[in-house]
Coordinates of C-alpha atoms and ligand atoms in Angstrom, one line a residue:
M773 CA -61.7 -37.9 -131.9
R774 CA -65.0 -36.8 -133.2
A775 CA -66.0 -37.7 -136.7
S776 CA -65.8 -34.1 -137.8
D777 CA -62.3 -33.9 -136.4
H778 CA -61.4 -36.8 -138.5
W779 CA -62.9 -35.5 -141.6
S780 CA -61.1 -32.1 -141.2
N781 CA -57.8 -33.7 -140.5
A782 CA -58.2 -35.7 -143.7
R783 CA -59.0 -32.7 -145.8
A784 CA -56.0 -30.8 -144.3
A785 CA -53.7 -33.7 -145.3
M786 CA -55.0 -33.5 -148.7
A787 CA -54.1 -29.8 -148.9
V788 CA -50.6 -30.6 -147.6
R789 CA -50.1 -33.3 -150.4
R790 CA -51.3 -30.3 -152.9
G791 CA -47.9 -28.7 -152.1
L792 CA -47.3 -26.9 -149.0
D793 CA -43.6 -27.1 -148.0
P794 CA -43.2 -29.6 -145.3
S795 CA -40.2 -27.7 -143.8
I796 CA -42.5 -25.1 -142.4
P797 CA -43.3 -25.9 -138.7
R798 CA -46.7 -26.8 -137.8
Y799 CA -48.6 -25.7 -134.7
G800 CA -51.6 -27.7 -133.3
S801 CA -54.1 -29.9 -135.2
P802 CA -56.7 -28.3 -137.9
A803 CA -59.6 -29.1 -135.6
S804 CA -58.0 -27.7 -132.3
N805 CA -56.7 -24.7 -134.2
L806 CA -60.1 -23.8 -135.6
R807 CA -61.6 -24.1 -132.2
D808 CA -59.0 -22.0 -130.7
F809 CA -59.2 -19.4 -133.5
R810 CA -62.9 -19.0 -132.9
T811 CA -62.4 -18.5 -129.2
N812 CA -59.3 -16.3 -129.0
A813 CA -57.5 -16.1 -132.2
H814 CA -54.6 -13.9 -130.7
A815 CA -53.7 -16.4 -127.9
L816 CA -53.5 -19.3 -130.5
M817 CA -51.4 -17.2 -132.8
A818 CA -49.2 -16.2 -129.9
R819 CA -48.4 -19.8 -129.0
A820 CA -47.6 -20.6 -132.7
A821 CA -45.4 -17.7 -133.2
E822 CA -43.0 -19.2 -130.7
L823 CA -42.1 -21.8 -133.2
G824 CA -40.6 -19.5 -135.9
D825 CA -41.1 -16.8 -138.5
L826 CA -43.2 -18.9 -140.7
V827 CA -45.6 -21.3 -139.0
R828 CA -48.5 -23.5 -140.3
V829 CA -51.7 -23.1 -138.4
D830 CA -54.0 -25.1 -140.5
M831 CA -57.6 -24.8 -139.8
L832 CA -60.1 -27.4 -141.1
Y833 CA -59.3 -27.9 -144.7
K834 CA -57.6 -24.6 -145.1
P835 CA -53.8 -24.6 -145.1
T836 CA -52.9 -21.6 -143.1
V837 CA -49.6 -19.9 -142.5
L838 CA -48.7 -17.3 -139.8
V839 CA -46.1 -14.8 -141.2
C840 CA -44.2 -12.9 -138.5
D841 CA -40.9 -11.7 -140.0
P842 CA -40.9 -8.3 -141.6
A843 CA -39.0 -9.6 -144.7
D844 CA -41.5 -12.3 -145.3
I845 CA -44.5 -9.9 -144.8
S846 CA -42.7 -7.6 -147.3
A847 CA -42.7 -10.4 -149.9
V848 CA -46.5 -10.9 -149.4
F849 CA -47.2 -7.2 -149.7
S850 CA -44.8 -6.7 -152.7
A851 CA -47.0 -9.1 -154.9
P852 CA -50.5 -8.0 -154.4
E853 CA -51.6 -9.8 -157.7
V854 CA -50.7 -13.1 -156.1
W855 CA -51.8 -12.4 -152.5
Q856 CA -55.5 -11.1 -152.4
R857 CA -57.6 -9.9 -149.6
G858 CA -60.5 -12.3 -148.7
D859 CA -64.2 -11.4 -148.5
G860 CA -64.7 -12.4 -145.0
L861 CA -65.9 -9.1 -143.6
V862 CA -68.8 -8.8 -146.3
P863 CA -71.5 -10.3 -143.8
L864 CA -70.6 -7.3 -141.4
I865 CA -69.8 -4.4 -143.7
G866 CA -70.8 -5.3 -147.3
R867 CA -68.7 -4.8 -150.3
N868 CA -66.5 -1.6 -150.1
T869 CA -62.8 -0.5 -150.4
L870 CA -61.9 -2.9 -147.5
T871 CA -63.5 -5.9 -148.7
T872 CA -63.0 -6.0 -152.5
N873 CA -60.0 -6.7 -154.9
G874 CA -59.1 -5.9 -158.5
D875 CA -61.1 -3.3 -160.5
E876 CA -63.9 -3.2 -158.0
W877 CA -61.4 -2.3 -155.2
L878 CA -60.0 0.4 -157.4
F879 CA -63.4 2.0 -158.2
N880 CA -63.9 1.9 -154.4
R881 CA -60.6 3.4 -153.5
Q882 CA -61.0 6.2 -156.1
A883 CA -64.5 7.0 -154.9
I884 CA -63.5 7.8 -151.3
Q885 CA -59.9 9.0 -151.7
P886 CA -60.8 12.8 -152.1
S887 CA -62.4 12.6 -148.7
F888 CA -59.3 11.4 -146.9
H889 CA -57.2 14.3 -148.4
P890 CA -55.0 15.8 -145.6
H891 CA -56.8 18.9 -145.7
M892 CA -60.2 17.1 -145.1
A893 CA -58.7 15.2 -142.2
A894 CA -57.5 18.5 -140.6
R895 CA -60.9 20.0 -141.2
A896 CA -62.6 17.0 -139.6
V897 CA -60.4 17.4 -136.5
D898 CA -60.8 21.0 -136.2
S899 CA -64.6 20.7 -136.2
L900 CA -64.8 18.1 -133.8
S901 CA -62.2 19.2 -131.1
A902 CA -64.9 21.3 -129.3
E903 CA -67.3 18.5 -128.9
F904 CA -64.6 16.0 -127.9
A905 CA -63.5 18.6 -125.3
A906 CA -66.9 19.0 -123.8
A907 CA -67.4 15.1 -123.7
I908 CA -64.0 14.6 -122.1
D909 CA -64.8 17.3 -119.5
G910 CA -67.7 14.9 -118.6
W911 CA -65.3 12.2 -117.7
G912 CA -64.4 14.4 -114.8
R913 CA -67.2 12.7 -112.6
F914 CA -64.8 9.7 -112.5
A915 CA -61.8 11.8 -111.4
R916 CA -64.1 13.1 -108.5
G917 CA -65.7 9.7 -107.6
G918 CA -62.4 7.7 -107.8
E919 CA -64.1 4.7 -109.3
P920 CA -62.4 2.7 -112.3
F921 CA -63.1 4.3 -115.7
D922 CA -63.3 1.9 -118.7
A923 CA -61.2 3.9 -121.1
A924 CA -62.3 1.5 -124.0
W925 CA -66.0 1.9 -123.5
H926 CA -65.7 5.8 -123.1
S927 CA -63.4 6.1 -126.0
V928 CA -65.6 4.2 -128.2
R929 CA -68.6 6.2 -127.2
L930 CA -66.8 9.4 -127.8
F931 CA -65.7 8.5 -131.1
A932 CA -69.0 7.0 -132.1
R933 CA -70.9 10.1 -131.2
H934 CA -68.6 12.8 -132.5
A935 CA -65.9 11.5 -134.8
T936 CA -68.6 10.2 -137.2
A937 CA -70.2 13.5 -138.0
S938 CA -67.7 14.4 -140.8
F939 CA -69.0 11.2 -142.6
G940 CA -72.6 12.3 -142.4
F941 CA -73.7 10.5 -139.3
A942 CA -75.6 12.0 -136.4
L943 CA -75.9 9.4 -133.6
T944 CA -78.2 9.8 -130.7
D945 CA -77.0 9.7 -127.2
E946 CA -79.0 6.5 -126.9
E947 CA -77.2 4.9 -130.0
A948 CA -73.8 6.0 -128.7
D949 CA -74.4 4.4 -125.5
Q950 CA -75.3 1.0 -127.2
F951 CA -72.5 1.4 -129.7
P952 CA -69.4 -0.1 -127.7
E953 CA -71.2 -3.3 -126.6
A954 CA -72.9 -3.8 -129.7
L955 CA -69.7 -3.4 -131.8
L956 CA -67.8 -5.8 -129.6
R957 CA -70.5 -8.4 -129.9
L958 CA -70.9 -8.0 -133.8
Q959 CA -67.1 -8.3 -134.3
R960 CA -67.0 -11.4 -132.2
W961 CA -70.0 -12.7 -134.2
A962 CA -68.6 -11.7 -137.6
F963 CA -65.3 -13.4 -136.7
R964 CA -66.9 -16.7 -135.8
V965 CA -69.0 -16.5 -139.2
V966 CA -65.8 -15.9 -141.0
A967 CA -64.2 -19.0 -139.1
G968 CA -67.2 -21.1 -140.4
G969 CA -68.8 -21.5 -136.9
S970 CA -71.8 -19.4 -136.3
R971 CA -75.1 -18.4 -137.8
R972 CA -77.3 -15.3 -137.4
T973 CA -78.3 -14.9 -133.7
R974 CA -81.2 -12.7 -132.4
Q975 CA -78.6 -10.5 -130.7
A976 CA -76.7 -10.2 -133.9
D977 CA -79.7 -9.3 -135.8
R978 CA -80.6 -6.6 -133.2
D979 CA -77.1 -5.1 -133.3
L980 CA -76.9 -5.1 -137.1
A981 CA -80.3 -3.6 -137.1
M982 CA -78.9 -0.7 -134.9
L983 CA -76.1 0.0 -137.2
D984 CA -78.2 -0.3 -140.3
G985 CA -80.5 2.1 -138.6
I986 CA -77.8 4.6 -138.1
V987 CA -76.6 4.3 -141.7
A988 CA -80.1 4.3 -143.3
R989 CA -81.0 7.6 -141.2
A990 CA -77.7 9.2 -142.5
L991 CA -78.8 8.2 -146.0
R992 CA -82.2 9.8 -145.6
T993 CA -80.9 13.0 -144.2
P994 CA -80.7 16.1 -146.6
P995 CA -77.4 17.4 -147.3
P996 CA -76.3 20.2 -144.7
S997 CA -77.1 23.7 -146.2
H998 CA -73.8 25.1 -145.1
G999 CA -70.2 23.9 -144.4
P1000 CA -68.1 21.6 -146.2
P1001 CA -69.7 18.6 -147.8
T1002 CA -69.5 15.4 -145.7
Y1003 CA -68.1 12.2 -146.8
L1004 CA -71.6 11.0 -147.7
E1005 CA -72.5 14.1 -149.9
R1006 CA -69.0 13.7 -151.6
L1007 CA -70.0 10.1 -152.4
R1008 CA -73.4 11.1 -153.7
Q1009 CA -72.3 14.1 -155.7
D1010 CA -69.0 13.0 -157.3
M1011 CA -69.6 9.3 -157.9
E1012 CA -72.3 7.3 -159.5
V1013 CA -72.7 4.9 -156.8
D1014 CA -75.9 3.2 -156.1
R1015 CA -77.7 3.0 -152.8
D1016 CA -76.4 -0.5 -151.8
R1017 CA -72.8 0.6 -152.5
L1018 CA -73.4 3.8 -150.4
R1019 CA -74.7 1.7 -147.6
D1020 CA -71.5 -0.4 -147.7
H1021 CA -69.1 2.5 -147.8
M1022 CA -71.1 4.1 -144.9
M1023 CA -71.0 0.9 -142.8
L1024 CA -67.4 0.9 -143.1
A1025 CA -66.9 4.4 -142.3
L1026 CA -69.1 3.9 -139.2
I1027 CA -67.2 1.0 -137.8
A1028 CA -63.7 2.2 -139.0
S1029 CA -64.0 5.6 -137.4
A1030 CA -65.5 4.5 -134.2
D1031 CA -63.5 1.3 -133.5
N1032 CA -59.9 1.3 -134.1
P1033 CA -59.0 4.8 -133.3
P1034 CA -60.7 4.9 -130.0
N1035 CA -59.1 1.6 -129.0
V1036 CA -55.8 3.1 -129.6
V1037 CA -56.6 5.9 -127.4
A1038 CA -57.7 3.4 -124.6
F1039 CA -54.6 1.2 -125.0
T1040 CA -52.5 4.4 -124.8
L1041 CA -54.1 5.6 -121.6
W1042 CA -53.4 2.3 -120.2
L1043 CA -49.7 2.3 -121.0
L1044 CA -49.4 6.0 -119.8
A1045 CA -51.1 5.0 -116.6
R1046 CA -48.1 2.6 -116.1
S1047 CA -45.4 5.0 -117.3
P1048 CA -45.7 8.1 -115.3
E1049 CA -42.6 9.7 -116.6
H1050 CA -43.9 9.4 -120.2
Q1051 CA -47.2 10.7 -119.2
E1052 CA -45.8 13.7 -117.4
A1053 CA -43.5 14.5 -120.3
A1054 CA -46.3 14.3 -122.7
R1055 CA -48.6 16.4 -120.4
A1056 CA -45.9 19.1 -120.2
E1057 CA -45.7 19.1 -124.1
V1058 CA -49.5 19.3 -124.3
L1059 CA -49.8 22.2 -121.9
S1060 CA -46.8 24.0 -123.4
V1061 CA -48.6 24.1 -126.8
L1062 CA -52.2 24.3 -125.7
G1063 CA -52.3 26.0 -122.2
D1064 CA -56.1 26.0 -121.7
G1065 CA -56.7 26.3 -125.3
I1066 CA -58.3 23.9 -127.8
V1067 CA -56.6 21.3 -130.0
T1068 CA -56.2 21.8 -133.7
A1069 CA -54.8 19.9 -136.5
E1070 CA -52.1 22.5 -136.8
N1071 CA -51.1 22.6 -133.0
I1072 CA -51.1 18.7 -132.7
E1073 CA -48.2 18.8 -135.1
R1074 CA -46.2 20.6 -132.5
M1075 CA -46.4 17.8 -130.0
P1076 CA -43.8 15.4 -131.3
M1077 CA -43.5 13.4 -127.9
L1078 CA -47.3 12.6 -128.1
L1079 CA -46.9 11.2 -131.8
R1080 CA -43.9 9.0 -130.4
I1081 CA -46.1 7.8 -127.6
V1082 CA -49.0 6.9 -130.0
N1083 CA -46.6 5.0 -132.4
E1084 CA -45.1 3.0 -129.5
S1085 CA -48.6 2.3 -128.3
M1086 CA -49.5 1.0 -131.8
R1087 CA -46.3 -1.0 -131.9
L1088 CA -47.1 -2.8 -128.6
I1089 CA -50.9 -3.3 -129.1
P1090 CA -51.5 -2.8 -132.7
S1091 CA -55.3 -2.6 -132.9
V1092 CA -55.2 -4.5 -136.4
W1093 CA -53.0 -7.2 -135.1
F1094 CA -53.2 -9.5 -138.1
L1095 CA -54.1 -9.4 -141.8
A1096 CA -55.2 -11.9 -144.3
R1097 CA -54.3 -12.8 -147.7
T1098 CA -54.9 -15.8 -149.9
A1099 CA -52.5 -17.0 -152.6
T1100 CA -54.2 -16.9 -155.9
T1101 CA -51.7 -19.2 -157.8
D1102 CA -48.9 -21.6 -156.5
T1103 CA -46.0 -19.5 -155.2
T1104 CA -43.1 -19.3 -152.8
L1105 CA -42.6 -17.6 -149.6
A1106 CA -39.0 -17.4 -147.9
G1107 CA -38.1 -20.0 -150.4
R1108 CA -40.8 -22.4 -149.3
T1109 CA -43.5 -23.6 -151.8
I1110 CA -47.0 -22.5 -151.2
S1111 CA -49.9 -23.7 -153.1
A1112 CA -52.8 -21.7 -154.5
G1113 CA -55.6 -21.3 -151.9
T1114 CA -53.3 -21.1 -148.9
L1115 CA -54.4 -18.5 -146.5
V1116 CA -51.5 -16.4 -144.9
F1117 CA -51.8 -14.1 -141.9
P1118 CA -49.0 -11.4 -142.1
A1119 CA -49.1 -10.3 -138.5
P1120 CA -48.2 -6.7 -137.4
Y1121 CA -48.4 -7.9 -133.6
F1122 CA -45.4 -10.3 -134.0
A1123 CA -43.5 -8.3 -136.5
H1124 CA -43.8 -5.4 -134.0
R1125 CA -42.2 -7.6 -131.2
R1126 CA -39.5 -9.3 -133.3
A1127 CA -36.3 -9.6 -131.1
S1128 CA -34.2 -9.5 -134.3
V1129 CA -35.6 -6.1 -134.9
W1130 CA -36.4 -4.5 -131.6
D1131 CA -34.4 -4.1 -128.4
E1132 CA -36.4 -5.2 -125.4
P1133 CA -39.5 -5.5 -127.6
N1134 CA -42.0 -5.9 -124.9
T1135 CA -41.2 -2.7 -123.1
F1136 CA -42.9 0.7 -123.6
Q1137 CA -40.1 3.1 -125.1
P1138 CA -41.6 5.9 -127.1
D1139 CA -38.1 7.1 -128.1
R1140 CA -37.7 4.3 -130.4
F1141 CA -39.7 6.7 -132.8
L1142 CA -37.2 9.7 -132.4
P1143 CA -36.6 11.0 -135.9
E1144 CA -33.0 9.7 -135.8
A1145 CA -34.2 6.3 -134.7
I1146 CA -37.2 6.0 -137.2
D1147 CA -34.8 5.6 -140.2
R1148 CA -33.2 2.4 -138.7
I1149 CA -36.5 0.7 -138.3
P1150 CA -36.7 -2.0 -141.2
E1151 CA -39.7 -1.9 -143.4
F1152 CA -42.6 -3.8 -142.4
A1153 CA -41.3 -4.1 -138.8
F1154 CA -43.8 -1.3 -137.8
M1155 CA -47.2 -1.4 -139.9
P1156 CA -50.1 -0.7 -137.9
F1157 CA -51.8 0.7 -140.8
G1158 CA -50.9 -2.2 -143.3
A1159 CA -48.6 -1.2 -146.3
G1160 CA -48.6 -0.7 -150.0
P1161 CA -51.4 0.4 -152.2
R1162 CA -54.0 -1.0 -149.9
M1163 CA -52.7 0.7 -146.7
C1164 CA -55.3 2.3 -144.6
I1165 CA -56.9 5.2 -146.2
G1166 CA -57.8 6.7 -142.9
A1167 CA -54.4 6.6 -141.2
R1168 CA -53.9 10.3 -141.3
L1169 CA -57.3 11.1 -140.1
A1170 CA -56.9 8.6 -137.3
T1171 CA -53.8 9.6 -135.9
L1172 CA -54.8 13.1 -135.8
E1173 CA -58.0 12.3 -134.0
I1174 CA -56.3 9.9 -131.7
R1175 CA -53.7 12.7 -130.6
A1176 CA -56.5 15.2 -130.3
A1177 CA -58.4 12.9 -127.9
L1178 CA -55.2 12.3 -125.9
A1179 CA -54.1 15.9 -125.7
L1180 CA -57.5 17.0 -124.3
F1181 CA -57.2 14.0 -121.8
L1182 CA -53.8 15.0 -120.6
Q1183 CA -55.0 18.7 -120.5
R1184 CA -57.5 17.6 -117.9
F1185 CA -56.7 14.3 -116.1
R1186 CA -53.9 12.0 -115.0
A1187 CA -54.4 8.4 -115.7
T1188 CA -53.3 5.9 -113.1
P1189 CA -53.6 2.2 -113.0
A1190 CA -56.8 0.5 -111.7
E1191 CA -56.1 -2.7 -109.7
Q1192 CA -55.9 -5.0 -112.7
T1193 CA -52.3 -5.4 -113.9
E1194 CA -52.4 -7.3 -117.1
L1195 CA -54.5 -6.3 -119.8
E1196 CA -56.7 -9.2 -121.1
L1197 CA -56.8 -9.1 -124.9
E1198 CA -59.0 -11.0 -127.3
G1199 CA -58.0 -11.0 -130.9
F1200 CA -60.6 -11.2 -133.6
F1201 CA -60.3 -8.9 -136.5
A1202 CA -58.9 -6.6 -134.2
L1203 CA -57.5 -6.7 -130.6
R1204 CA -59.9 -5.9 -128.0
A1205 CA -60.1 -6.0 -124.3
P1206 CA -63.2 -8.0 -123.3
A1207 CA -63.1 -6.9 -119.8
G1208 CA -62.5 -3.2 -120.8
V1209 CA -59.6 -1.1 -120.3
P1210 CA -59.7 0.1 -116.6
I1211 CA -57.7 3.1 -115.4
R1212 CA -58.3 5.7 -112.7
L1213 CA -58.6 9.4 -113.3
E1214 CA -57.2 12.3 -111.3
P1215 CA -57.8 16.0 -112.1
V1216 CA -54.8 17.8 -113.2
G1217 CA -54.4 21.2 -111.5
H1218 CA -52.5 23.8 -113.6
Ligands
HEM2683 C1 -56.2 3.6 -135.5 C2 -57.0 3.5 -136.4 C3 -56.9 2.5 -137.6 C4 -56.1 1.5 -137.9 C5 -55.1 0.9 -136.8 C6 -56.4 0.9 -139.2 C7 -55.8 -0.2 -139.7 C8 -55.9 -0.5 -141.0 C9 -55.1 -1.6 -141.7 C10 -54.1 -2.4 -141.0 C11 -55.5 -1.7 -143.0 C12 -55.1 -2.6 -144.0 C13 -55.8 -3.9 -144.0 C14 -55.2 -4.9 -144.8 O1 -54.2 -4.7 -145.5 O2 -55.8 -6.1 -145.0 C15 -56.6 -0.8 -143.1 C16 -57.4 -0.4 -144.3 C17 -58.3 0.4 -144.4 N1 -58.9 1.3 -143.5 FE1 -58.0 1.6 -141.6 N2 -57.4 1.7 -139.8 C18 -57.6 2.7 -138.9 C19 -58.7 3.7 -139.1 C20 -59.4 4.0 -140.2 C21 -60.4 5.0 -140.4 C22 -60.5 6.0 -139.3 C23 -60.9 4.8 -141.6 C24 -62.0 5.5 -142.3 C25 -62.9 6.0 -141.7 C26 -60.3 3.6 -142.2 C27 -60.6 3.0 -143.5 C28 -59.8 2.0 -144.0 C29 -60.1 1.5 -145.3 C30 -61.1 2.0 -146.4 C31 -59.2 0.5 -145.6 C32 -59.1 -0.4 -146.9 C33 -57.9 0.3 -147.8 C34 -57.8 -0.4 -149.1 O3 -58.0 -1.6 -149.2 O4 -57.5 0.2 -150.1 N3 -59.4 3.2 -141.3 N4 -56.9 0.0 -141.8

């Protein structure tokens, strides 16, 4: 054992003496857990989750508890004054709605809330659909060439280039080309920083400079002379926010709108490539509503099968697979004592696959989300956008954009599997496929 391992084990033992319930099963050692967390947190947690609903996965001196059962997750979310969100993402995206607590959070949330009103989300989707359609047309070269198509890379590029416009960004083609890899590298880097393991690297500096450059240009750009105000303009006009705060809100908007939504698109295409009957049913629905026409926020709502497919995709592969909260006081969870300072990971990924809740939890069955079945899903057993007052503010916008991209895809192409059979997943703040999400495309004749 190295001296550092010995030291970390000793500090973890101290935390235990401070009052974590000994009946919670433990996984691994604090040193090995920290190492595995930095390398692939999802693989670590998947092994730990096999031990039960509540499992200790201590890391270094930090008592840490993985929470997999919907009822226990509910207990955490029902007491937001006890369980606070950490500020681990500050190095990447600054201080904004996602990274703050208390009054600062409330101010931030109220500042951006009007931009996420359902009317605004609908307007944003209507104004991006023609550009989405033209960009997705361009994917046709993969259908002709027959080579594998990385659904993740292309979806992230699509969203970075076009879905960010309603926030006030105008990415160049070159920036959009660099965006998918830069974002993946930055997330991996920031995750290791949060886990205490990594300093700034030259590559991280270059990637951050690219994102900062995009944000700085948006902040310098004069407001559009016509059309509805962008998110940036609303923040400038309606709120007394200083430039640093504006930058932090914009950084979150840039990353949030060009990361999770396109990854859900990619994972859904991967699942549909393996489930031809669902794919054909979804395509029939899309064509019956759209024909050759363009997708809108209004006609997306007439595609219930597509919505069930997206929900089932987010159940199986929730982009935000675990959340993090810290106990601000001594408390209890599932009848167990928890000391102040304990970190908990309520994990949608494992709640979404609990055998006590879901039949055949690992299979793709969109009909779980039929209207008559939805009412039977227990609270917190399906929470891809979090829950409670701090639920994702972009949920409505994201689900519209995701369905718009998928409808336009299904109108044009059929997804089939590439050779790879398993999807390799890497879990940091979000679930990502480090080797991409390869599928093949065939043109659809109609
Ligand atoms: C599929 C797409 C998305 C997923 C799966 C997702 C997921 C989540 C989750 C799980 C949370 C809660 C985090 C927690 O409780 O710790 C969250 C919060 C948040 N999301 Fe999203 N998100 C998505 C898209 C977006 C978009 C497009 C935006 C805006 C551009 C956005 C902005 C936010 C903000 C501001 C918060 C913090 C809310 C608060 O604390 O009040 N998200 N998101």
